[in-house]
mmCIF file of C-alpha atoms and ligand atoms in Angstrom:
data_model
loop_
_atom_site.group_PDB
_atom_site.id
_atom_site.type_symbol
_atom_site.label_atom_id
_atom_site.label_comp_id
_atom_site.label_asym_id
_atom_site.label_seq_id
_atom_site.Cartn_x
_atom_site.Cartn_y
_atom_site.Cartn_z
ATOM 1 C CA MET A 1 114.674 105.556 91.731
ATOM 2 C CA LYS A 2 111.857 105.458 94.282
ATOM 3 C CA PHE A 3 108.812 103.365 93.436
ATOM 4 C CA ASP A 4 105.805 105.614 92.940
ATOM 5 C CA PRO A 5 102.497 103.782 92.417
ATOM 6 C CA ALA A 6 100.836 106.940 91.084
ATOM 7 C CA SER A 7 103.486 107.421 88.381
ATOM 8 C CA GLN A 8 103.222 103.746 87.496
ATOM 9 C CA ILE A 9 99.540 104.310 86.710
ATOM 10 C CA GLN A 10 100.151 107.630 84.961
ATOM 11 C CA ASP A 11 102.566 105.993 82.530
ATOM 12 C CA LEU A 12 100.128 103.337 81.327
ATOM 13 C CA ARG A 13 99.429 103.566 77.617
ATOM 14 C CA GLN A 14 95.963 102.155 77.480
ATOM 15 C CA PHE A 15 94.054 103.685 74.600
ATOM 16 C CA GLY A 16 91.375 102.012 72.543
ATOM 17 C CA GLU A 17 91.285 100.729 68.974
ATOM 18 C CA PHE A 18 89.963 104.081 67.653
ATOM 19 C CA GLY A 19 92.425 106.125 69.652
ATOM 20 C CA ASP A 20 89.720 106.465 72.301
ATOM 21 C CA VAL A 21 91.500 107.749 75.400
ATOM 22 C CA ASN A 22 89.227 105.665 77.589
ATOM 23 C CA PRO A 23 89.459 102.238 75.956
ATOM 24 C CA SER A 24 86.073 101.128 74.683
ATOM 25 C CA VAL A 25 84.204 98.706 76.918
ATOM 26 C CA CYS A 26 84.336 95.209 75.565
ATOM 27 C CA ASP A 27 80.818 93.923 76.213
ATOM 28 C CA SER A 28 81.288 90.481 74.758
ATOM 29 C CA ALA A 29 81.134 87.229 76.657
ATOM 30 C CA THR A 30 82.839 85.280 73.873
ATOM 31 C CA PHE A 31 85.372 85.975 71.110
ATOM 32 C CA THR A 32 85.650 84.724 67.560
ATOM 33 C CA PHE A 33 88.686 83.161 65.842
ATOM 34 C CA MET A 34 89.544 82.988 62.151
ATOM 35 C CA GLN A 35 91.504 79.767 62.626
ATOM 36 C CA ALA A 36 90.310 76.859 64.750
ATOM 37 C CA LYS A 37 93.886 76.150 65.831
ATOM 38 C CA THR A 38 94.239 79.574 67.421
ATOM 39 C CA MET A 39 91.194 78.787 69.537
ATOM 40 C CA LEU A 40 92.790 75.546 70.702
ATOM 41 C CA ASP A 41 96.081 77.343 71.430
ATOM 42 C CA THR A 42 94.196 79.948 73.455
ATOM 43 C CA PHE A 43 92.532 77.198 75.498
ATOM 44 C CA GLN A 44 95.967 75.842 76.220
ATOM 45 C CA GLY A 45 97.193 79.303 77.213
ATOM 46 C CA GLU A 46 99.571 79.567 74.275
ATOM 47 C CA ALA A 47 98.060 82.262 72.032
ATOM 48 C CA GLU A 48 99.411 85.611 73.171
ATOM 49 C CA GLY A 49 96.969 88.505 72.919
ATOM 50 C CA CYS A 50 93.914 86.371 72.099
ATOM 51 C CA PHE A 51 90.764 86.390 74.190
ATOM 52 C CA LEU A 52 88.670 83.289 74.582
ATOM 53 C CA TYR A 53 85.779 83.825 76.935
ATOM 54 C CA SER A 54 85.105 86.577 79.471
ATOM 55 C CA ARG A 55 85.174 84.362 82.555
ATOM 56 C CA HIS A 56 88.830 83.818 81.637
ATOM 57 C CA TRP A 57 89.853 87.234 80.329
ATOM 58 C CA ASN A 58 88.060 90.209 78.872
ATOM 59 C CA PRO A 59 89.999 93.145 77.357
ATOM 60 C CA SER A 60 88.336 95.669 79.705
ATOM 61 C CA ASN A 61 89.214 93.517 82.706
ATOM 62 C CA LYS A 62 92.747 93.158 81.385
ATOM 63 C CA TYR A 63 93.205 96.952 81.285
ATOM 64 C CA LEU A 64 92.173 97.243 84.927
ATOM 65 C CA ALA A 65 94.220 94.195 85.935
ATOM 66 C CA ASP A 66 97.292 95.608 84.158
ATOM 67 C CA ALA A 67 96.786 98.908 85.955
ATOM 68 C CA MET A 68 96.545 97.127 89.328
ATOM 69 C CA ALA A 69 99.718 95.182 88.551
ATOM 70 C CA ALA A 70 101.457 98.439 87.621
ATOM 71 C CA MET A 71 100.323 100.073 90.852
ATOM 72 C CA GLU A 72 101.550 97.142 92.944
ATOM 73 C CA GLY A 73 104.706 96.454 90.961
ATOM 74 C CA THR A 74 103.666 92.843 90.355
ATOM 75 C CA GLU A 75 104.089 90.931 87.112
ATOM 76 C CA SER A 76 100.392 90.319 86.765
ATOM 77 C CA ALA A 77 96.922 90.729 88.266
ATOM 78 C CA TRP A 78 93.349 89.532 87.804
ATOM 79 C CA VAL A 79 90.159 91.358 88.736
ATOM 80 C CA THR A 80 87.189 89.813 90.494
ATOM 81 C CA GLY A 81 83.528 90.517 91.221
ATOM 82 C CA SER A 82 84.223 91.331 94.903
ATOM 83 C CA GLY A 83 87.027 91.654 97.411
ATOM 84 C CA MET A 84 85.817 88.479 99.103
ATOM 85 C CA SER A 85 86.088 86.508 95.883
ATOM 86 C CA ALA A 86 89.651 87.767 95.390
ATOM 87 C CA ILE A 87 90.475 86.592 98.918
ATOM 88 C CA THR A 88 88.625 83.277 98.852
ATOM 89 C CA SER A 89 89.778 82.176 95.410
ATOM 90 C CA THR A 90 93.385 83.034 96.254
ATOM 91 C CA ILE A 91 93.249 81.061 99.500
ATOM 92 C CA LEU A 92 91.434 78.110 97.920
ATOM 93 C CA HIS A 93 93.994 78.068 95.114
ATOM 94 C CA LEU A 94 96.927 77.851 97.485
ATOM 95 C CA ILE A 95 95.667 75.225 99.904
ATOM 96 C CA GLY A 96 94.520 71.640 99.824
ATOM 97 C CA CYS A 97 92.516 69.527 102.274
ATOM 98 C CA GLY A 98 94.270 69.149 105.624
ATOM 99 C CA ASP A 99 96.543 72.181 105.162
ATOM 100 C CA HIS A 100 97.110 74.884 107.732
ATOM 101 C CA ILE A 101 97.067 78.691 107.601
ATOM 102 C CA VAL A 102 98.486 81.263 109.993
ATOM 103 C CA SER A 103 96.333 84.379 109.970
ATOM 104 C CA SER A 104 96.138 87.665 111.767
ATOM 105 C CA ILE A 105 93.290 87.443 114.272
ATOM 106 C CA THR A 106 92.193 90.908 113.205
ATOM 107 C CA THR A 107 91.001 90.852 109.647
ATOM 108 C CA TYR A 108 87.826 91.958 107.921
ATOM 109 C CA GLY A 109 84.907 89.983 109.476
ATOM 110 C CA GLY A 110 84.052 88.196 106.214
ATOM 111 C CA THR A 111 87.638 87.008 105.861
ATOM 112 C CA PHE A 112 87.639 85.865 109.492
ATOM 113 C CA ALA A 113 84.393 83.937 108.929
ATOM 114 C CA PHE A 114 85.786 82.273 105.803
ATOM 115 C CA LEU A 115 88.965 81.239 107.591
ATOM 116 C CA ALA A 116 87.338 80.219 110.879
ATOM 117 C CA ASN A 117 84.115 78.604 109.653
ATOM 118 C CA TYR A 118 84.089 77.872 105.938
ATOM 119 C CA LEU A 119 87.503 76.252 105.581
ATOM 120 C CA LYS A 120 86.489 73.614 108.134
ATOM 121 C CA LYS A 121 84.674 71.938 105.244
ATOM 122 C CA PHE A 122 88.092 71.163 103.791
ATOM 123 C CA ASN A 123 89.626 70.187 107.097
ATOM 124 C CA VAL A 124 91.854 73.253 106.900
ATOM 125 C CA GLU A 125 92.943 74.576 110.266
ATOM 126 C CA VAL A 126 93.718 78.210 110.873
ATOM 127 C CA SER A 127 95.866 79.533 113.722
ATOM 128 C CA PHE A 128 94.831 83.091 114.525
ATOM 129 C CA VAL A 129 97.703 85.132 115.904
ATOM 130 C CA ASP A 130 98.548 88.657 116.961
ATOM 131 C CA ILE A 131 100.211 89.578 113.679
ATOM 132 C CA THR A 132 102.283 92.279 115.366
ATOM 133 C CA ASN A 133 103.943 89.603 117.505
ATOM 134 C CA LEU A 134 106.459 87.972 115.149
ATOM 135 C CA GLU A 135 107.438 85.334 117.715
ATOM 136 C CA GLU A 136 103.800 84.217 117.875
ATOM 137 C CA VAL A 137 103.691 84.036 114.078
ATOM 138 C CA LYS A 138 106.867 81.927 113.942
ATOM 139 C CA ALA A 139 105.644 79.611 116.690
ATOM 140 C CA ALA A 140 102.346 79.011 114.893
ATOM 141 C CA ILE A 141 103.966 77.625 111.727
ATOM 142 C CA ARG A 142 103.591 73.860 111.228
ATOM 143 C CA PRO A 143 104.922 71.473 108.589
ATOM 144 C CA ASN A 144 101.569 71.680 106.745
ATOM 145 C CA THR A 145 101.309 75.502 106.872
ATOM 146 C CA ARG A 146 100.793 76.905 103.392
ATOM 147 C CA MET A 147 100.463 80.623 104.004
ATOM 148 C CA ILE A 148 100.584 83.587 106.318
ATOM 149 C CA TYR A 149 97.555 85.807 105.795
ATOM 150 C CA THR A 150 97.286 89.405 106.949
ATOM 151 C CA GLU A 151 96.095 92.905 106.158
ATOM 152 C CA THR A 152 98.654 95.719 105.844
ATOM 153 C CA MET A 153 96.508 97.843 108.174
ATOM 154 C CA THR A 154 94.107 95.525 109.910
ATOM 155 C CA ASN A 155 90.359 95.974 109.946
ATOM 156 C CA PRO A 156 89.150 97.411 112.303
ATOM 157 C CA LEU A 157 91.983 97.829 114.832
ATOM 158 C CA LEU A 158 94.372 99.525 112.397
ATOM 159 C CA GLN A 159 97.358 97.453 113.506
ATOM 160 C CA ILE A 160 100.308 97.525 111.140
ATOM 161 C CA SER A 161 101.743 94.295 109.734
ATOM 162 C CA ASP A 162 105.511 94.136 109.383
ATOM 163 C CA ILE A 163 105.510 92.942 105.787
ATOM 164 C CA PRO A 164 109.295 92.553 105.273
ATOM 165 C CA ALA A 165 109.588 90.529 108.501
ATOM 166 C CA LEU A 166 106.537 88.370 107.678
ATOM 167 C CA ALA A 167 107.924 87.790 104.163
ATOM 168 C CA GLU A 168 111.204 86.643 105.663
ATOM 169 C CA ILE A 169 109.369 84.132 107.873
ATOM 170 C CA ALA A 170 107.291 82.936 104.913
ATOM 171 C CA ASN A 171 110.357 82.564 102.685
ATOM 172 C CA LYS A 172 112.230 80.648 105.346
ATOM 173 C CA HIS A 173 109.427 78.077 105.373
ATOM 174 C CA GLY A 174 108.780 78.131 101.612
ATOM 175 C CA ILE A 175 105.208 79.366 102.121
ATOM 176 C CA LYS A 176 103.246 82.322 100.745
ATOM 177 C CA LEU A 177 102.600 85.670 102.369
ATOM 178 C CA VAL A 178 99.181 86.941 101.271
ATOM 179 C CA VAL A 179 98.404 90.567 102.146
ATOM 180 C CA ASP A 180 95.099 92.420 101.894
ATOM 181 C CA ASN A 181 96.007 96.037 101.095
ATOM 182 C CA THR A 182 92.454 97.386 100.929
ATOM 183 C CA PHE A 183 93.012 100.085 103.601
ATOM 184 C CA THR A 184 96.327 101.342 102.235
ATOM 185 C CA PRO A 185 96.432 101.469 98.420
ATOM 186 C CA MET A 186 99.384 103.593 97.190
ATOM 187 C CA ILE A 187 100.463 104.206 100.816
ATOM 188 C CA VAL A 188 102.048 100.758 101.032
ATOM 189 C CA SER A 189 103.138 98.513 98.165
ATOM 190 C CA PRO A 190 103.236 95.092 99.887
ATOM 191 C CA ALA A 191 104.679 93.161 96.937
ATOM 192 C CA ARG A 192 107.626 95.553 96.831
ATOM 193 C CA LEU A 193 108.227 94.700 100.481
ATOM 194 C CA GLY A 194 108.202 90.955 99.899
ATOM 195 C CA ALA A 195 104.535 89.877 99.951
ATOM 196 C CA HIS A 196 103.916 87.138 97.386
ATOM 197 C CA ILE A 197 100.292 88.003 96.690
ATOM 198 C CA VAL A 198 98.366 91.215 97.277
ATOM 199 C CA VAL A 199 94.575 91.094 97.392
ATOM 200 C CA TYR A 200 92.139 93.981 97.294
ATOM 201 C CA SER A 201 88.577 94.935 97.783
ATOM 202 C CA LEU A 202 88.403 97.511 94.984
ATOM 203 C CA THR A 203 84.985 98.431 96.400
ATOM 204 C CA LYS A 204 86.739 100.726 98.853
ATOM 205 C CA PHE A 205 89.415 103.384 98.253
ATOM 206 C CA VAL A 206 90.497 102.164 94.817
ATOM 207 C CA ASN A 207 87.109 102.784 93.242
ATOM 208 C CA GLY A 208 86.106 105.364 95.824
ATOM 209 C CA LYS A 209 82.559 105.904 94.588
ATOM 210 C CA ASN A 210 80.598 103.198 96.421
ATOM 211 C CA ASP A 211 78.797 102.355 93.205
ATOM 212 C CA CYS A 212 79.979 98.758 92.862
ATOM 213 C CA VAL A 213 81.656 95.780 94.509
ATOM 214 C CA ALA A 214 84.919 94.473 93.008
ATOM 215 C CA GLY A 215 88.268 92.934 93.881
ATOM 216 C CA ALA A 216 91.750 92.175 92.579
ATOM 217 C CA ILE A 217 94.528 89.636 92.982
ATOM 218 C CA CYS A 218 98.064 90.872 92.237
ATOM 219 C CA GLY A 219 101.005 88.504 91.989
ATOM 220 C CA SER A 220 103.396 86.684 89.721
ATOM 221 C CA GLU A 221 102.494 85.756 86.172
ATOM 222 C CA GLU A 222 102.843 82.120 87.202
ATOM 223 C CA LEU A 223 100.260 82.507 89.974
ATOM 224 C CA ILE A 224 97.722 84.406 87.864
ATOM 225 C CA ASN A 225 98.113 82.014 84.927
ATOM 226 C CA SER A 226 97.629 79.041 87.204
ATOM 227 C CA MET A 227 94.540 80.659 88.767
ATOM 228 C CA ILE A 228 92.930 81.045 85.343
ATOM 229 C CA ASP A 229 94.035 77.685 83.989
ATOM 230 C CA VAL A 230 91.041 76.090 82.266
ATOM 231 C CA ASN A 231 91.734 72.717 83.873
ATOM 232 C CA ASP A 232 92.370 73.507 87.515
ATOM 233 C CA GLY A 233 92.519 77.275 88.018
ATOM 234 C CA THR A 234 90.420 78.343 91.003
ATOM 235 C CA ALA A 235 89.459 81.688 89.481
ATOM 236 C CA MET A 236 88.534 80.132 86.139
ATOM 237 C CA LEU A 237 86.537 77.298 87.693
ATOM 238 C CA LEU A 238 84.758 79.198 90.492
ATOM 239 C CA GLY A 239 84.162 82.064 88.062
ATOM 240 C CA PRO A 240 84.111 85.213 90.265
ATOM 241 C CA VAL A 241 84.593 87.434 87.219
ATOM 242 C CA LEU A 242 84.100 91.216 87.193
ATOM 243 C CA ASP A 243 81.704 92.823 84.742
ATOM 244 C CA PRO A 244 83.704 94.691 82.047
ATOM 245 C CA PHE A 245 81.536 97.817 82.375
ATOM 246 C CA ARG A 246 82.611 97.988 86.002
ATOM 247 C CA SER A 247 86.244 97.412 85.124
ATOM 248 C CA SER A 248 86.071 100.329 82.770
ATOM 249 C CA SER A 249 84.589 102.681 85.374
ATOM 250 C CA ILE A 250 86.944 101.523 88.147
ATOM 251 C CA LEU A 251 89.934 102.080 85.846
ATOM 252 C CA LYS A 252 88.944 105.721 85.366
ATOM 253 C CA ASN A 253 88.600 106.156 89.130
ATOM 254 C CA LEU A 254 92.000 104.540 89.694
ATOM 255 C CA HIS A 255 93.614 107.476 87.916
ATOM 256 C CA THR A 256 92.523 109.865 90.692
ATOM 257 C CA LEU A 257 93.379 107.528 93.557
ATOM 258 C CA HIS A 258 96.640 109.300 94.465
ATOM 259 C CA ILE A 259 94.891 112.658 94.930
ATOM 260 C CA ARG A 260 92.089 111.070 96.918
ATOM 261 C CA MET A 261 94.436 109.139 99.219
ATOM 262 C CA LYS A 262 96.312 112.335 100.068
ATOM 263 C CA GLN A 263 93.077 114.136 100.960
ATOM 264 C CA HIS A 264 91.675 111.171 102.937
ATOM 265 C CA SER A 265 94.939 111.087 104.902
ATOM 266 C CA LEU A 266 95.090 114.829 105.523
ATOM 267 C CA ASN A 267 91.504 114.888 106.788
ATOM 268 C CA ALA A 268 91.926 111.776 108.936
ATOM 269 C CA ALA A 269 95.139 113.116 110.500
ATOM 270 C CA PHE A 270 93.355 116.364 111.341
ATOM 271 C CA LEU A 271 90.419 114.585 113.001
ATOM 272 C CA ALA A 272 92.678 112.112 114.829
ATOM 273 C CA GLU A 273 94.538 115.011 116.443
ATOM 274 C CA LYS A 274 91.285 116.707 117.391
ATOM 275 C CA PHE A 275 89.838 113.521 118.921
ATOM 276 C CA THR A 276 93.057 112.991 120.877
ATOM 277 C CA ALA A 277 93.157 116.576 122.107
ATOM 278 C CA ALA A 278 89.527 116.180 123.210
ATOM 279 C CA GLY A 279 90.584 113.265 125.406
ATOM 280 C CA ILE A 280 88.879 110.545 123.318
ATOM 281 C CA LYS A 281 90.756 107.250 123.005
ATOM 282 C CA THR A 282 91.865 107.381 119.369
ATOM 283 C CA VAL A 283 93.599 104.900 117.114
ATOM 284 C CA TYR A 284 95.268 106.381 114.031
ATOM 285 C CA PRO A 285 98.533 105.045 112.595
ATOM 286 C CA GLY A 286 99.635 108.603 111.825
ATOM 287 C CA LEU A 287 99.739 109.484 115.525
ATOM 288 C CA PRO A 288 103.224 109.031 117.043
ATOM 289 C CA ASN A 289 101.672 107.099 119.963
ATOM 290 C CA HIS A 290 100.328 104.384 117.615
ATOM 291 C CA PRO A 291 102.400 101.207 118.181
ATOM 292 C CA GLY A 292 102.813 100.721 114.411
ATOM 293 C CA HIS A 293 103.600 104.362 113.583
ATOM 294 C CA ASN A 294 107.329 103.971 112.973
ATOM 295 C CA LEU A 295 106.863 100.636 111.225
ATOM 296 C CA LEU A 296 104.358 102.146 108.804
ATOM 297 C CA LYS A 297 106.729 105.061 108.243
ATOM 298 C CA SER A 298 109.478 102.618 107.331
ATOM 299 C CA MET A 299 107.254 100.804 104.806
ATOM 300 C CA MET A 300 105.217 103.564 103.212
ATOM 301 C CA ASN A 301 105.584 105.378 99.930
ATOM 302 C CA PRO A 302 106.035 109.008 100.848
ATOM 303 C CA GLN A 303 103.362 111.581 99.941
ATOM 304 C CA PHE A 304 100.172 109.637 100.521
ATOM 305 C CA GLY A 305 99.908 110.049 104.289
ATOM 306 C CA PHE A 306 98.829 107.545 106.912
ATOM 307 C CA GLY A 307 95.449 106.699 105.447
ATOM 308 C CA GLY A 308 91.850 107.652 105.874
ATOM 309 C CA MET A 309 90.811 105.297 108.698
ATOM 310 C CA ILE A 310 90.413 106.240 112.360
ATOM 311 C CA ALA A 311 88.982 104.271 115.250
ATOM 312 C CA ILE A 312 87.724 105.814 118.485
ATOM 313 C CA ASP A 313 86.681 103.932 121.581
ATOM 314 C CA LEU A 314 83.398 104.947 123.176
ATOM 315 C CA GLU A 315 83.349 101.928 125.495
ATOM 316 C CA THR A 316 79.777 100.715 125.002
ATOM 317 C CA ALA A 317 77.755 99.916 121.895
ATOM 318 C CA ASP A 318 74.850 102.050 123.167
ATOM 319 C CA LYS A 319 77.021 105.121 123.577
ATOM 320 C CA ALA A 320 78.520 104.501 120.135
ATOM 321 C CA ALA A 321 75.036 104.271 118.608
ATOM 322 C CA GLU A 322 73.985 107.532 120.244
ATOM 323 C CA LEU A 323 76.964 109.416 118.866
ATOM 324 C CA MET A 324 76.692 107.903 115.401
ATOM 325 C CA GLU A 325 73.008 108.770 115.112
ATOM 326 C CA ASP A 326 73.671 112.341 116.128
ATOM 327 C CA MET A 327 76.619 112.676 113.720
ATOM 328 C CA GLU A 328 74.402 111.514 110.893
ATOM 329 C CA LEU A 329 71.811 114.175 111.802
ATOM 330 C CA ASN A 330 74.634 116.734 111.919
ATOM 331 C CA ASP A 331 75.757 115.848 108.372
ATOM 332 C CA VAL A 332 79.170 114.556 109.417
ATOM 333 C CA GLY A 333 78.608 111.662 107.019
ATOM 334 C CA TYR A 334 76.643 108.441 106.909
ATOM 335 C CA LEU A 335 76.185 105.668 109.447
ATOM 336 C CA ALA A 336 77.147 102.908 107.029
ATOM 337 C CA VAL A 337 79.580 100.041 106.671
ATOM 338 C CA SER A 338 82.336 100.116 104.068
ATOM 339 C CA LEU A 339 85.061 102.676 103.512
ATOM 340 C CA GLY A 340 87.034 104.681 101.028
ATOM 341 C CA TYR A 341 84.055 106.756 99.950
ATOM 342 C CA PHE A 342 84.134 110.486 99.209
ATOM 343 C CA LYS A 343 81.806 111.079 102.160
ATOM 344 C CA THR A 344 82.717 110.116 105.706
ATOM 345 C CA LEU A 345 81.277 106.777 106.791
ATOM 346 C CA PHE A 346 81.170 105.460 110.328
ATOM 347 C CA SER A 347 80.021 102.274 111.974
ATOM 348 C CA ASN A 348 80.417 100.324 115.179
ATOM 349 C CA SER A 349 82.731 97.530 114.053
ATOM 350 C CA GLY A 350 81.720 94.981 116.684
ATOM 351 C CA LYS A 351 78.098 95.271 115.625
ATOM 352 C CA SER A 352 78.732 95.458 111.871
ATOM 353 C CA THR A 353 81.783 94.544 109.801
ATOM 354 C CA SER A 354 83.296 92.437 112.581
ATOM 355 C CA SER A 355 80.003 90.971 113.849
ATOM 356 C CA GLU A 356 81.040 87.617 112.324
ATOM 357 C CA VAL A 357 83.801 87.522 114.931
ATOM 358 C CA PRO A 358 82.423 85.965 118.157
ATOM 359 C CA GLU A 359 82.298 88.423 121.054
ATOM 360 C CA ASP A 360 84.886 86.562 123.132
ATOM 361 C CA VAL A 361 87.282 86.669 120.160
ATOM 362 C CA GLN A 362 86.520 90.383 119.702
ATOM 363 C CA ARG A 363 87.563 91.004 123.298
ATOM 364 C CA LYS A 364 90.628 88.754 122.901
ATOM 365 C CA MET A 365 91.803 90.752 119.895
ATOM 366 C CA GLY A 366 91.242 94.012 121.781
ATOM 367 C CA LEU A 367 88.135 95.120 119.907
ATOM 368 C CA SER A 368 86.067 97.234 122.270
ATOM 369 C CA GLU A 369 82.280 96.997 122.129
ATOM 370 C CA GLY A 370 82.138 100.765 121.656
ATOM 371 C CA LEU A 371 84.701 101.041 118.844
ATOM 372 C CA VAL A 372 83.554 103.413 116.125
ATOM 373 C CA ARG A 373 85.473 103.174 112.872
ATOM 374 C CA TYR A 374 85.570 106.221 110.637
ATOM 375 C CA SER A 375 86.429 106.235 106.986
ATOM 376 C CA VAL A 376 87.143 109.917 106.622
ATOM 377 C CA GLY A 377 85.872 111.513 103.422
ATOM 378 C CA LEU A 378 87.256 114.092 101.037
ATOM 379 C CA ASP A 379 85.733 117.083 102.874
ATOM 380 C CA ASN A 380 87.116 120.380 101.629
ATOM 381 C CA ASP A 381 86.676 122.033 105.020
ATOM 382 C CA ILE A 382 87.635 119.494 107.648
ATOM 383 C CA GLU A 383 87.528 122.100 110.440
ATOM 384 C CA ARG A 384 83.821 122.517 109.741
ATOM 385 C CA THR A 385 83.448 118.725 109.946
ATOM 386 C CA TRP A 386 85.242 118.684 113.302
ATOM 387 C CA GLU A 387 82.879 121.393 114.604
ATOM 388 C CA ARG A 388 79.967 119.131 113.693
ATOM 389 C CA ILE A 389 81.567 116.113 115.371
ATOM 390 C CA GLU A 390 82.358 118.234 118.418
ATOM 391 C CA ALA A 391 78.718 119.342 118.617
ATOM 392 C CA SER A 392 77.622 115.684 118.548
ATOM 393 C CA LEU A 393 80.219 114.749 121.181
ATOM 394 C CA LYS A 394 78.880 117.514 123.414
ATOM 395 C CA LYS A 395 75.261 116.607 122.851
ATOM 396 C CA THR A 396 75.865 112.983 123.709
ATOM 397 C CA GLY A 397 77.886 113.830 126.804
ATOM 398 C CA PHE A 398 81.375 112.828 125.646
ATOM 399 C CA LEU A 399 82.580 116.429 125.867
ATOM 400 C CA LYS A 400 81.684 119.235 128.224
HETATM 401 N N1 LIG B 1 89.052 93.216 102.800
HETATM 402 C C1 LIG B 1 88.810 94.239 103.647
HETATM 403 C C2 LIG B 1 89.935 94.807 104.454
HETATM 404 C C3 LIG B 1 87.502 94.749 103.770
HETATM 405 O O1 LIG B 1 87.277 95.766 104.624
HETATM 406 C C4 LIG B 1 86.464 94.164 102.990
HETATM 407 C C5 LIG B 1 85.081 94.645 103.077
HETATM 408 O O2 LIG B 1 84.669 95.401 103.927
HETATM 409 C C6 LIG B 1 86.768 93.100 102.143
HETATM 410 C C7 LIG B 1 88.077 92.666 102.067
HETATM 411 C C8 LIG B 1 85.711 92.441 101.313
HETATM 412 O O3 LIG B 1 85.482 93.161 100.158
HETATM 413 P P1 LIG B 1 84.142 93.129 99.286
HETATM 414 O O4 LIG B 1 83.065 93.704 100.144
HETATM 415 O O5 LIG B 1 84.494 93.947 98.093
HETATM 416 O O6 LIG B 1 83.859 91.704 98.951
#
């Protein structure tokens, strides 16, 4: 039977202690025990079903984590206070001083900054590669390499990572493949394709409401248990825990994710075709001319489309700014960073979410100064949206 992340979520039986269909929010930092020994056992990770302290586990966080694990088809998951904390605690947990990482050169700017700048403190070297070039990935691996890091659909260039092939390389060398699936929840299930760990910014499509920042780490039970080990677990000791009220609201939003992803994809595909027909340089993995189109097709779960992200190239940052300002006035959406929101958001990646990446590296990775990234919203009438974009393109001289 085909793996369907939406059905996995639908089948969860997560009701509360009073039969409440939305499990009650557990707003307790600590938990009481009737026997002192059970507390000790819980500290040692041996008391099934007992909660100790909310930096470790909280029932509301557990519901969301279980739902994320179900969606990804992993044994376990843990939720965090941001996508960055999911990424950084996972990486810090897997490496030691003097280790080496092979990473896609195109990743979210914060991730790039962490890998390129922050990890220097621990004498960890990172080789940045074109993740679509498997020979380059293989050649970059050293005896002290601990992981390959990538994003399923990279931010902001929308390249597609070949997860089965990267997993094969990782397995051959006994190292981990860590995949950020923030752009493609439901569309791709990286763990089912061989990724060892899947990380998320839940801030984006998964929550979809732009009302909070959150993250998740999905992987084996062994990994999650070791990350929350009271003695040396990176998540437990750095403490990037998610607030249970937020877990509860994100969980409710997760149940509509499949419908939202389909609409984001439909709308983005429509706009991508319109941009292309208008002669604007357009990157969208759903277009047959995208270099990763067939690869994504081979990896994706059917039904959810090719995602809600589009990039267009307007060549200069000034031209990009002009268009974005006019689109905002025309109610196309908001000039804002982030993605996965119900309204369309757009920003110039080089001057925003990838501004941590030095300009020479931006050029090396193929990121144009005038690249505008769209996170296409849930618009009911996408033709009307295109008419507004077209009006802005005409006003700013991109179209006659
Ligand atoms: N991963 C990707 C692909 C992102 O785009 C972002 C944020 O833009 C992050 C991770 C970081 O997530 P957060 O802002 O929730 O910390």
